[in-house]
Amino acid sequence: MREHAFNQAANDDLSDLPNLSSLNDNDDEFAETDSPNPPTQSYTVSESDIGTRLDKIATDVFDGFSRVQIQGFIDDESLFVNDTPQKSKYRVKLGDILTLSATLDNHSEDLPENIPLDVVYADDDVIVINKPVGLVVHPGAGNRTGTLVNALLYHYPDNAHLPRAGLVHRIDKDTSGLLIVARTKTAQLDLTEQLKDKSVYREYQCVATGVPSDILRHATIDVPIGRHRIHRTKMTVTDGGKPATTHILSATPLGTHYSLLHVRLETGRTHQIRVHLSHVGHALLGDKVYGGLPKSGLAPTTRQAVIDFPRQALHAHKLGFIHPTTGKALVFSRDMPSDMVKMIGILQE
């Protein structure tokens, strides 16, 4: 039903896209489940509490949470009254048992930072962000600050109560483009399920080595991907890896040595596009990890421009999904950033 609704509602926007029956998500998924379950706290309503709004009394009795965060827990059904979800405006009764299963520990060390965000779309349930090149998505070793999560915690403080601050998926630091962030736990679960059932559309633009006639011989690349046995930060094609399928939708020549590709992901493995294209001999321009070195025969100025290009030429160009509350099909696209546009111009000279 989801895929049917997506096709019908987005027919005009997706007229150039393939059938959605085999679509998936991103090039770096999060795990479907989070680690330990949050702790449970409970409180029994006394006579002096009678008639108090649920969000007010919960803020008073459950330490460490703001009223806005408590309201988020109520909306996400992390806070129950007598094992039943209620609204924030519910007036408590004598003997009501309030039960809260939630934590902010996921982001206790992540500081809100006023980092500008290019917000393409936002409502009460979802945010679509056009991530710039160089922005790390999630804090990690060596990247505790300056990440997308830090920015989300500043601009959307309510997201602190969500796993991963609402992130549904991620893209590499040096890849630009569109990604989805949830604003409620319900929306996050729904969008994660859409990723799982392949009803999210993700299309990328990239510059790859090779000419279209050679590249399109590999219109569908279907080989498993796993972590490199020796270089653990790299991924590689391996029989013991997870199934991975990439579709090359189109290839346009850029001079005589490179092509502009539109690529769709059917599965979501780390570095999938980069690994698959390198595997078939058409690595991304600028991808020093997977072999995007300058081709021989380039003019000296062009060769130097390729050498100087500081990242893989990869952009998450188009994104489509079903809104988790309204059921409406949403489709977004954003043009590639200026560094890729400039590089393409040089290759075409």
mmCIF file of C-alpha atoms in Angstrom:
data_model
loop_
_atom_site.group_PDB
_atom_site.id
_atom_site.type_symbol
_atom_site.label_atom_id
_atom_site.label_comp_id
_atom_site.label_asym_id
_atom_site.label_seq_id
_atom_site.Cartn_x
_atom_site.Cartn_y
_atom_site.Cartn_z
ATOM 1 C CA MET A 1 0.000 0.000 0.000
ATOM 2 C CA ARG A 2 2.847 2.405 0.807
ATOM 3 C CA GLU A 3 4.485 1.945 -2.568
ATOM 4 C CA HIS A 4 1.144 2.316 -4.357
ATOM 5 C CA ALA A 5 0.414 5.555 -2.503
ATOM 6 C CA PHE A 6 3.905 6.844 -3.243
ATOM 7 C CA ASN A 7 3.526 6.119 -6.962
ATOM 8 C CA GLN A 8 0.081 7.706 -7.212
ATOM 9 C CA ALA A 9 0.738 10.837 -5.179
ATOM 10 C CA ALA A 10 4.172 11.554 -6.603
ATOM 11 C CA ASN A 11 3.543 10.558 -10.199
ATOM 12 C CA ASP A 12 4.378 13.988 -11.612
ATOM 13 C CA ASP A 13 7.543 14.424 -9.546
ATOM 14 C CA LEU A 14 8.787 10.897 -10.179
ATOM 15 C CA SER A 15 7.897 10.533 -13.838
ATOM 16 C CA ASP A 16 11.572 10.085 -14.643
ATOM 17 C CA LEU A 17 12.191 7.512 -11.922
ATOM 18 C CA PRO A 18 12.110 3.717 -12.153
ATOM 19 C CA ASN A 19 9.475 1.465 -10.581
ATOM 20 C CA LEU A 20 9.475 1.806 -6.808
ATOM 21 C CA SER A 21 9.016 -1.879 -6.101
ATOM 22 C CA SER A 22 12.737 -2.365 -5.558
ATOM 23 C CA LEU A 23 13.843 0.893 -3.952
ATOM 24 C CA ASN A 24 15.822 1.345 -0.787
ATOM 25 C CA ASP A 25 17.469 3.949 1.245
ATOM 26 C CA ASN A 26 20.933 5.177 1.839
ATOM 27 C CA ASP A 27 24.596 4.324 1.675
ATOM 28 C CA ASP A 28 24.978 4.013 5.443
ATOM 29 C CA GLU A 29 22.060 2.728 7.529
ATOM 30 C CA PHE A 30 21.784 2.737 11.284
ATOM 31 C CA ALA A 31 20.989 -0.463 13.103
ATOM 32 C CA GLU A 32 17.299 -1.252 13.206
ATOM 33 C CA THR A 33 17.295 -1.388 17.001
ATOM 34 C CA ASP A 34 19.072 0.655 19.623
ATOM 35 C CA SER A 35 21.077 -0.901 22.406
ATOM 36 C CA PRO A 36 19.846 -1.158 25.975
ATOM 37 C CA ASN A 37 16.233 -0.382 26.796
ATOM 38 C CA PRO A 38 15.757 2.936 28.628
ATOM 39 C CA PRO A 39 15.160 2.787 32.401
ATOM 40 C CA THR A 40 11.565 2.827 33.657
ATOM 41 C CA GLN A 41 10.389 5.295 36.301
ATOM 42 C CA SER A 42 6.952 5.377 37.898
ATOM 43 C CA TYR A 43 4.889 7.673 40.108
ATOM 44 C CA THR A 44 1.497 7.222 41.773
ATOM 45 C CA VAL A 45 -0.745 10.299 41.802
ATOM 46 C CA SER A 46 -1.569 11.560 45.304
ATOM 47 C CA GLU A 47 -4.497 13.640 46.510
ATOM 48 C CA SER A 48 -2.588 16.900 46.139
ATOM 49 C CA ASP A 49 -1.885 16.122 42.470
ATOM 50 C CA ILE A 50 -5.513 15.604 41.393
ATOM 51 C CA GLY A 51 -6.482 17.696 38.358
ATOM 52 C CA THR A 52 -2.927 18.587 37.321
ATOM 53 C CA ARG A 53 -2.066 18.324 33.630
ATOM 54 C CA LEU A 54 -0.094 15.213 32.764
ATOM 55 C CA ASP A 55 2.830 17.117 31.226
ATOM 56 C CA LYS A 56 3.046 19.429 34.255
ATOM 57 C CA ILE A 57 3.085 16.739 36.933
ATOM 58 C CA ALA A 58 5.426 14.502 34.931
ATOM 59 C CA THR A 59 7.911 17.373 34.626
ATOM 60 C CA ASP A 60 7.707 17.876 38.386
ATOM 61 C CA VAL A 61 8.153 14.246 39.426
ATOM 62 C CA PHE A 62 10.556 12.893 36.790
ATOM 63 C CA ASP A 63 13.874 14.667 37.305
ATOM 64 C CA GLY A 64 16.149 15.713 34.478
ATOM 65 C CA PHE A 65 13.577 16.424 31.766
ATOM 66 C CA SER A 66 12.148 19.716 30.573
ATOM 67 C CA ARG A 67 8.419 20.132 29.984
ATOM 68 C CA VAL A 68 8.986 20.162 26.236
ATOM 69 C CA GLN A 69 10.896 16.885 26.464
ATOM 70 C CA ILE A 70 8.150 15.355 28.617
ATOM 71 C CA GLN A 71 5.587 16.413 26.004
ATOM 72 C CA GLY A 72 7.716 14.659 23.412
ATOM 73 C CA PHE A 73 7.720 11.486 25.499
ATOM 74 C CA ILE A 74 3.930 11.698 25.797
ATOM 75 C CA ASP A 75 3.544 12.131 22.031
ATOM 76 C CA ASP A 76 5.894 9.214 21.405
ATOM 77 C CA GLU A 77 4.040 7.018 23.899
ATOM 78 C CA SER A 78 7.065 6.672 26.146
ATOM 79 C CA LEU A 79 4.951 7.947 29.051
ATOM 80 C CA PHE A 80 1.816 6.043 30.072
ATOM 81 C CA VAL A 81 -1.007 6.512 32.562
ATOM 82 C CA ASN A 82 -2.174 3.170 33.931
ATOM 83 C CA ASP A 83 -0.446 1.465 30.972
ATOM 84 C CA THR A 84 -2.444 3.619 28.536
ATOM 85 C CA PRO A 85 -1.150 6.536 26.406
ATOM 86 C CA GLN A 86 -2.753 9.905 27.115
ATOM 87 C CA LYS A 87 -2.508 13.487 25.855
ATOM 88 C CA SER A 88 -0.422 16.171 27.538
ATOM 89 C CA LYS A 89 -3.622 17.951 28.608
ATOM 90 C CA TYR A 90 -4.949 14.894 30.464
ATOM 91 C CA ARG A 91 -5.859 15.760 34.077
ATOM 92 C CA VAL A 92 -4.558 13.140 36.460
ATOM 93 C CA LYS A 93 -6.760 11.309 38.957
ATOM 94 C CA LEU A 94 -6.078 9.897 42.398
ATOM 95 C CA GLY A 95 -4.166 6.635 42.153
ATOM 96 C CA ASP A 96 -3.133 7.064 38.502
ATOM 97 C CA ILE A 97 0.207 5.363 37.897
ATOM 98 C CA LEU A 98 2.524 7.323 35.607
ATOM 99 C CA THR A 99 5.192 5.223 33.911
ATOM 100 C CA LEU A 100 8.067 6.755 31.938
ATOM 101 C CA SER A 101 10.506 4.711 29.855
ATOM 102 C CA ALA A 102 12.908 7.219 28.359
ATOM 103 C CA THR A 103 16.400 8.589 28.647
ATOM 104 C CA LEU A 104 18.533 11.413 27.295
ATOM 105 C CA ASP A 105 21.741 9.490 27.947
ATOM 106 C CA ASN A 106 22.303 9.015 24.193
ATOM 107 C CA HIS A 107 23.234 12.683 23.951
ATOM 108 C CA SER A 108 24.440 13.505 27.454
ATOM 109 C CA GLU A 109 27.881 14.344 26.056
ATOM 110 C CA ASP A 110 26.674 15.936 22.824
ATOM 111 C CA LEU A 111 26.531 19.715 23.067
ATOM 112 C CA PRO A 112 24.051 21.844 21.100
ATOM 113 C CA GLU A 113 25.931 24.022 18.619
ATOM 114 C CA ASN A 114 24.665 26.873 16.492
ATOM 115 C CA ILE A 115 25.720 25.331 13.188
ATOM 116 C CA PRO A 116 23.653 26.601 10.227
ATOM 117 C CA LEU A 117 21.416 24.013 8.576
ATOM 118 C CA ASP A 118 19.999 24.041 5.047
ATOM 119 C CA VAL A 119 16.486 22.875 5.928
ATOM 120 C CA VAL A 120 14.639 21.824 2.783
ATOM 121 C CA TYR A 121 11.436 20.837 4.585
ATOM 122 C CA ALA A 122 10.234 20.669 8.183
ATOM 123 C CA ASP A 123 6.985 19.973 10.015
ATOM 124 C CA ASP A 124 6.046 18.483 13.378
ATOM 125 C CA ASP A 125 7.138 14.989 12.310
ATOM 126 C CA VAL A 126 10.052 15.160 9.876
ATOM 127 C CA ILE A 127 12.916 17.341 8.721
ATOM 128 C CA VAL A 128 14.702 17.078 5.379
ATOM 129 C CA ILE A 129 18.201 18.554 5.384
ATOM 130 C CA ASN A 130 20.590 19.282 2.543
ATOM 131 C CA LYS A 131 23.881 18.321 4.196
ATOM 132 C CA PRO A 132 26.940 20.261 3.051
ATOM 133 C CA VAL A 133 30.274 18.695 2.223
ATOM 134 C CA GLY A 134 32.506 18.303 5.269
ATOM 135 C CA LEU A 135 29.787 17.994 7.905
ATOM 136 C CA VAL A 136 30.051 14.782 9.936
ATOM 137 C CA VAL A 137 26.598 13.370 10.657
ATOM 138 C CA HIS A 138 27.080 11.771 14.071
ATOM 139 C CA PRO A 139 29.592 12.402 16.888
ATOM 140 C CA GLY A 140 32.302 9.800 17.257
ATOM 141 C CA ALA A 141 35.936 9.381 18.189
ATOM 142 C CA GLY A 142 37.686 12.596 17.186
ATOM 143 C CA ASN A 143 34.385 14.261 16.201
ATOM 144 C CA ARG A 144 32.542 15.123 19.431
ATOM 145 C CA THR A 145 31.602 18.579 18.162
ATOM 146 C CA GLY A 146 30.786 20.236 14.873
ATOM 147 C CA THR A 147 28.449 17.457 13.697
ATOM 148 C CA LEU A 148 24.921 17.379 12.343
ATOM 149 C CA VAL A 149 23.708 15.956 15.671
ATOM 150 C CA ASN A 150 25.192 18.953 17.513
ATOM 151 C CA ALA A 151 23.356 21.245 15.100
ATOM 152 C CA LEU A 152 20.077 19.345 15.514
ATOM 153 C CA LEU A 153 20.298 19.589 19.307
ATOM 154 C CA TYR A 154 20.597 23.377 18.961
ATOM 155 C CA HIS A 155 17.923 24.040 16.336
ATOM 156 C CA TYR A 156 15.560 21.245 17.449
ATOM 157 C CA PRO A 157 16.222 20.729 21.198
ATOM 158 C CA ASP A 158 13.228 18.394 21.545
ATOM 159 C CA ASN A 159 15.155 15.875 19.437
ATOM 160 C CA ALA A 160 17.397 15.208 22.430
ATOM 161 C CA HIS A 161 14.900 12.614 23.645
ATOM 162 C CA LEU A 162 15.117 10.619 20.412
ATOM 163 C CA PRO A 163 17.670 7.916 19.589
ATOM 164 C CA ARG A 164 20.462 9.456 17.483
ATOM 165 C CA ALA A 165 18.714 12.853 17.872
ATOM 166 C CA GLY A 166 16.152 11.709 15.308
ATOM 167 C CA LEU A 167 18.547 10.625 12.573
ATOM 168 C CA VAL A 168 17.043 7.989 10.305
ATOM 169 C CA HIS A 169 20.122 7.400 8.134
ATOM 170 C CA ARG A 170 23.406 9.118 7.337
ATOM 171 C CA ILE A 171 25.721 10.000 4.489
ATOM 172 C CA ASP A 172 29.495 10.295 4.493
ATOM 173 C CA LYS A 173 31.266 13.422 5.719
ATOM 174 C CA ASP A 174 32.508 14.281 2.227
ATOM 175 C CA THR A 175 29.236 13.428 0.470
ATOM 176 C CA SER A 176 26.670 16.198 0.140
ATOM 177 C CA GLY A 177 22.919 16.048 -0.171
ATOM 178 C CA LEU A 178 19.555 15.097 1.245
ATOM 179 C CA LEU A 179 18.800 13.119 4.363
ATOM 180 C CA ILE A 180 15.791 12.587 6.656
ATOM 181 C CA VAL A 181 15.527 13.392 10.359
ATOM 182 C CA ALA A 182 12.506 12.454 12.489
ATOM 183 C CA ARG A 183 11.043 14.727 15.155
ATOM 184 C CA THR A 184 9.066 12.110 17.074
ATOM 185 C CA LYS A 185 9.726 8.538 18.061
ATOM 186 C CA THR A 186 6.662 7.420 16.105
ATOM 187 C CA ALA A 187 7.943 9.109 12.948
ATOM 188 C CA GLN A 188 11.428 7.690 13.463
ATOM 189 C CA LEU A 189 10.097 4.146 13.772
ATOM 190 C CA ASP A 190 7.883 4.589 10.709
ATOM 191 C CA LEU A 191 10.673 6.007 8.558
ATOM 192 C CA THR A 192 13.048 3.286 9.697
ATOM 193 C CA GLU A 193 10.459 0.734 8.617
ATOM 194 C CA GLN A 194 10.198 2.455 5.224
ATOM 195 C CA LEU A 195 13.942 2.061 4.815
ATOM 196 C CA LYS A 196 13.628 -1.586 5.719
ATOM 197 C CA ASP A 197 10.779 -2.288 3.283
ATOM 198 C CA LYS A 198 12.499 -0.378 0.438
ATOM 199 C CA SER A 199 9.886 2.342 -0.008
ATOM 200 C CA VAL A 200 12.331 5.250 0.361
ATOM 201 C CA TYR A 201 13.780 6.546 -2.915
ATOM 202 C CA ARG A 202 17.422 7.660 -2.933
ATOM 203 C CA GLU A 203 19.151 8.860 -6.073
ATOM 204 C CA TYR A 204 22.703 10.191 -6.296
ATOM 205 C CA GLN A 205 24.701 12.203 -8.816
ATOM 206 C CA CYS A 206 28.379 11.417 -9.153
ATOM 207 C CA VAL A 207 31.361 11.877 -11.455
ATOM 208 C CA ALA A 208 33.057 8.591 -12.330
ATOM 209 C CA THR A 209 36.042 7.588 -14.414
ATOM 210 C CA GLY A 210 35.213 6.093 -17.799
ATOM 211 C CA VAL A 211 32.924 6.733 -20.756
ATOM 212 C CA PRO A 212 29.176 5.983 -20.813
ATOM 213 C CA SER A 213 29.398 3.014 -23.182
ATOM 214 C CA ASP A 214 31.747 1.219 -20.790
ATOM 215 C CA ILE A 215 29.983 2.258 -17.602
ATOM 216 C CA LEU A 216 26.499 1.264 -18.774
ATOM 217 C CA ARG A 217 27.678 -2.287 -19.328
ATOM 218 C CA HIS A 218 27.360 -2.412 -15.551
ATOM 219 C CA ALA A 219 23.881 -0.890 -15.346
ATOM 220 C CA THR A 220 23.149 -3.099 -12.339
ATOM 221 C CA ILE A 221 25.979 -3.948 -9.956
ATOM 222 C CA ASP A 222 24.923 -6.791 -7.674
ATOM 223 C CA VAL A 223 27.811 -7.995 -5.494
ATOM 224 C CA PRO A 224 28.061 -8.227 -1.678
ATOM 225 C CA ILE A 225 29.938 -5.668 0.396
ATOM 226 C CA GLY A 226 31.714 -6.170 3.719
ATOM 227 C CA ARG A 227 34.466 -4.631 5.804
ATOM 228 C CA HIS A 228 38.000 -4.944 4.467
ATOM 229 C CA ARG A 229 39.901 -7.740 6.225
ATOM 230 C CA ILE A 230 43.027 -5.628 6.838
ATOM 231 C CA HIS A 231 42.025 -1.972 6.417
ATOM 232 C CA ARG A 232 39.085 -1.886 8.820
ATOM 233 C CA THR A 233 37.909 1.607 7.882
ATOM 234 C CA LYS A 234 37.397 0.492 4.283
ATOM 235 C CA MET A 235 34.662 -1.580 2.713
ATOM 236 C CA THR A 236 35.220 -4.087 -0.082
ATOM 237 C CA VAL A 237 33.445 -6.557 -2.350
ATOM 238 C CA THR A 238 33.591 -9.918 -0.592
ATOM 239 C CA ASP A 239 31.694 -13.185 -0.710
ATOM 240 C CA GLY A 240 31.128 -12.951 3.025
ATOM 241 C CA GLY A 241 29.579 -9.489 2.834
ATOM 242 C CA LYS A 242 25.976 -8.320 2.879
ATOM 243 C CA PRO A 243 23.914 -8.277 -0.343
ATOM 244 C CA ALA A 244 24.305 -4.979 -2.177
ATOM 245 C CA THR A 245 22.738 -3.746 -5.409
ATOM 246 C CA THR A 246 23.362 -0.471 -7.237
ATOM 247 C CA HIS A 247 21.591 0.704 -10.412
ATOM 248 C CA ILE A 248 23.178 3.167 -12.845
ATOM 249 C CA LEU A 249 20.250 5.093 -14.338
ATOM 250 C CA SER A 250 22.143 7.269 -16.805
ATOM 251 C CA ALA A 251 25.646 8.298 -17.880
ATOM 252 C CA THR A 252 26.580 11.553 -19.621
ATOM 253 C CA PRO A 253 30.088 12.079 -21.049
ATOM 254 C CA LEU A 254 32.309 14.732 -19.478
ATOM 255 C CA GLY A 255 35.098 15.128 -21.986
ATOM 256 C CA THR A 256 36.791 11.882 -22.977
ATOM 257 C CA HIS A 257 37.717 10.377 -19.603
ATOM 258 C CA TYR A 258 34.840 10.939 -17.170
ATOM 259 C CA SER A 259 31.050 10.676 -16.977
ATOM 260 C CA LEU A 260 28.267 12.190 -14.893
ATOM 261 C CA LEU A 261 26.115 9.395 -13.476
ATOM 262 C CA HIS A 262 22.681 9.193 -11.894
ATOM 263 C CA VAL A 263 22.700 6.209 -9.542
ATOM 264 C CA ARG A 264 19.964 4.553 -7.478
ATOM 265 C CA LEU A 265 20.541 2.406 -4.426
ATOM 266 C CA GLU A 266 18.532 -0.759 -3.964
ATOM 267 C CA THR A 267 20.347 -1.624 -0.746
ATOM 268 C CA GLY A 268 22.063 0.532 1.820
ATOM 269 C CA ARG A 269 25.613 -0.544 2.598
ATOM 270 C CA THR A 270 28.391 1.684 3.863
ATOM 271 C CA HIS A 271 30.217 3.373 0.937
ATOM 272 C CA GLN A 272 28.096 1.295 -1.459
ATOM 273 C CA ILE A 273 28.262 3.506 -4.554
ATOM 274 C CA ARG A 274 31.961 4.178 -4.066
ATOM 275 C CA VAL A 275 32.828 0.498 -3.602
ATOM 276 C CA HIS A 276 30.625 -0.812 -6.410
ATOM 277 C CA LEU A 277 31.839 1.668 -9.019
ATOM 278 C CA SER A 278 35.454 1.084 -8.041
ATOM 279 C CA HIS A 279 34.868 -2.669 -8.287
ATOM 280 C CA VAL A 280 33.794 -2.406 -11.940
ATOM 281 C CA GLY A 281 36.685 -0.079 -12.805
ATOM 282 C CA HIS A 282 34.882 3.266 -12.673
ATOM 283 C CA ALA A 283 35.878 4.824 -9.354
ATOM 284 C CA LEU A 284 34.526 8.220 -8.368
ATOM 285 C CA LEU A 285 36.588 11.264 -9.196
ATOM 286 C CA GLY A 286 38.406 12.435 -6.081
ATOM 287 C CA ASP A 287 37.852 9.217 -4.132
ATOM 288 C CA LYS A 288 41.351 8.600 -2.830
ATOM 289 C CA VAL A 289 40.182 5.676 -0.679
ATOM 290 C CA TYR A 290 38.723 3.648 -3.541
ATOM 291 C CA GLY A 291 40.942 4.619 -6.435
ATOM 292 C CA GLY A 292 39.643 7.825 -7.995
ATOM 293 C CA LEU A 293 43.065 8.930 -9.279
ATOM 294 C CA PRO A 294 43.506 11.066 -12.419
ATOM 295 C CA LYS A 295 43.244 9.226 -15.729
ATOM 296 C CA SER A 296 46.206 9.289 -18.081
ATOM 297 C CA GLY A 297 45.845 11.480 -21.146
ATOM 298 C CA LEU A 298 44.332 14.476 -19.376
ATOM 299 C CA ALA A 299 45.490 17.976 -20.211
ATOM 300 C CA PRO A 300 47.906 19.252 -17.525
ATOM 301 C CA THR A 301 45.462 21.820 -16.113
ATOM 302 C CA THR A 302 42.632 19.287 -16.021
ATOM 303 C CA ARG A 303 44.853 16.691 -14.406
ATOM 304 C CA GLN A 304 45.861 19.159 -11.703
ATOM 305 C CA ALA A 305 42.219 20.079 -11.070
ATOM 306 C CA VAL A 306 41.376 16.398 -10.581
ATOM 307 C CA ILE A 307 44.339 15.946 -8.216
ATOM 308 C CA ASP A 308 43.260 18.994 -6.212
ATOM 309 C CA PHE A 309 39.603 17.958 -5.913
ATOM 310 C CA PRO A 310 39.411 17.228 -2.171
ATOM 311 C CA ARG A 311 36.647 14.630 -1.935
ATOM 312 C CA GLN A 312 34.630 11.984 -3.737
ATOM 313 C CA ALA A 313 32.363 13.664 -6.315
ATOM 314 C CA LEU A 314 29.108 12.290 -4.881
ATOM 315 C CA HIS A 315 25.835 14.077 -4.088
ATOM 316 C CA ALA A 316 22.546 12.733 -2.660
ATOM 317 C CA HIS A 317 20.386 14.398 -5.274
ATOM 318 C CA LYS A 318 16.831 13.076 -4.880
ATOM 319 C CA LEU A 319 14.854 11.746 -1.936
ATOM 320 C CA GLY A 320 11.301 10.401 -1.758
ATOM 321 C CA PHE A 321 9.309 8.867 1.092
ATOM 322 C CA ILE A 322 5.819 8.574 2.562
ATOM 323 C CA HIS A 323 5.016 11.074 5.300
ATOM 324 C CA PRO A 324 4.654 9.025 8.500
ATOM 325 C CA THR A 325 1.534 10.885 9.673
ATOM 326 C CA THR A 326 -0.312 12.146 6.602
ATOM 327 C CA GLY A 327 0.526 9.268 4.267
ATOM 328 C CA LYS A 328 1.358 11.792 1.553
ATOM 329 C CA ALA A 329 4.207 11.115 -0.865
ATOM 330 C CA LEU A 330 7.002 13.662 -0.490
ATOM 331 C CA VAL A 331 9.723 14.102 -3.097
ATOM 332 C CA PHE A 332 12.676 16.458 -2.816
ATOM 333 C CA SER A 333 15.682 17.216 -4.992
ATOM 334 C CA ARG A 334 18.661 19.514 -4.643
ATOM 335 C CA ASP A 335 21.298 20.429 -7.201
ATOM 336 C CA MET A 336 24.878 19.375 -6.664
ATOM 337 C CA PRO A 337 27.148 21.819 -4.808
ATOM 338 C CA SER A 338 29.325 24.364 -6.543
ATOM 339 C CA ASP A 339 32.561 22.373 -6.272
ATOM 340 C CA MET A 340 31.089 19.551 -8.369
ATOM 341 C CA VAL A 341 29.568 21.998 -10.849
ATOM 342 C CA LYS A 342 32.943 23.696 -11.282
ATOM 343 C CA MET A 343 34.729 20.351 -11.694
ATOM 344 C CA ILE A 344 32.257 19.254 -14.361
ATOM 345 C CA GLY A 345 32.873 22.503 -16.223
ATOM 346 C CA ILE A 346 36.616 21.872 -16.221
ATOM 347 C CA LEU A 347 36.158 18.320 -17.523
ATOM 348 C CA GLN A 348 33.954 19.571 -20.353
ATOM 349 C CA GLU A 349 36.468 22.158 -21.571
#
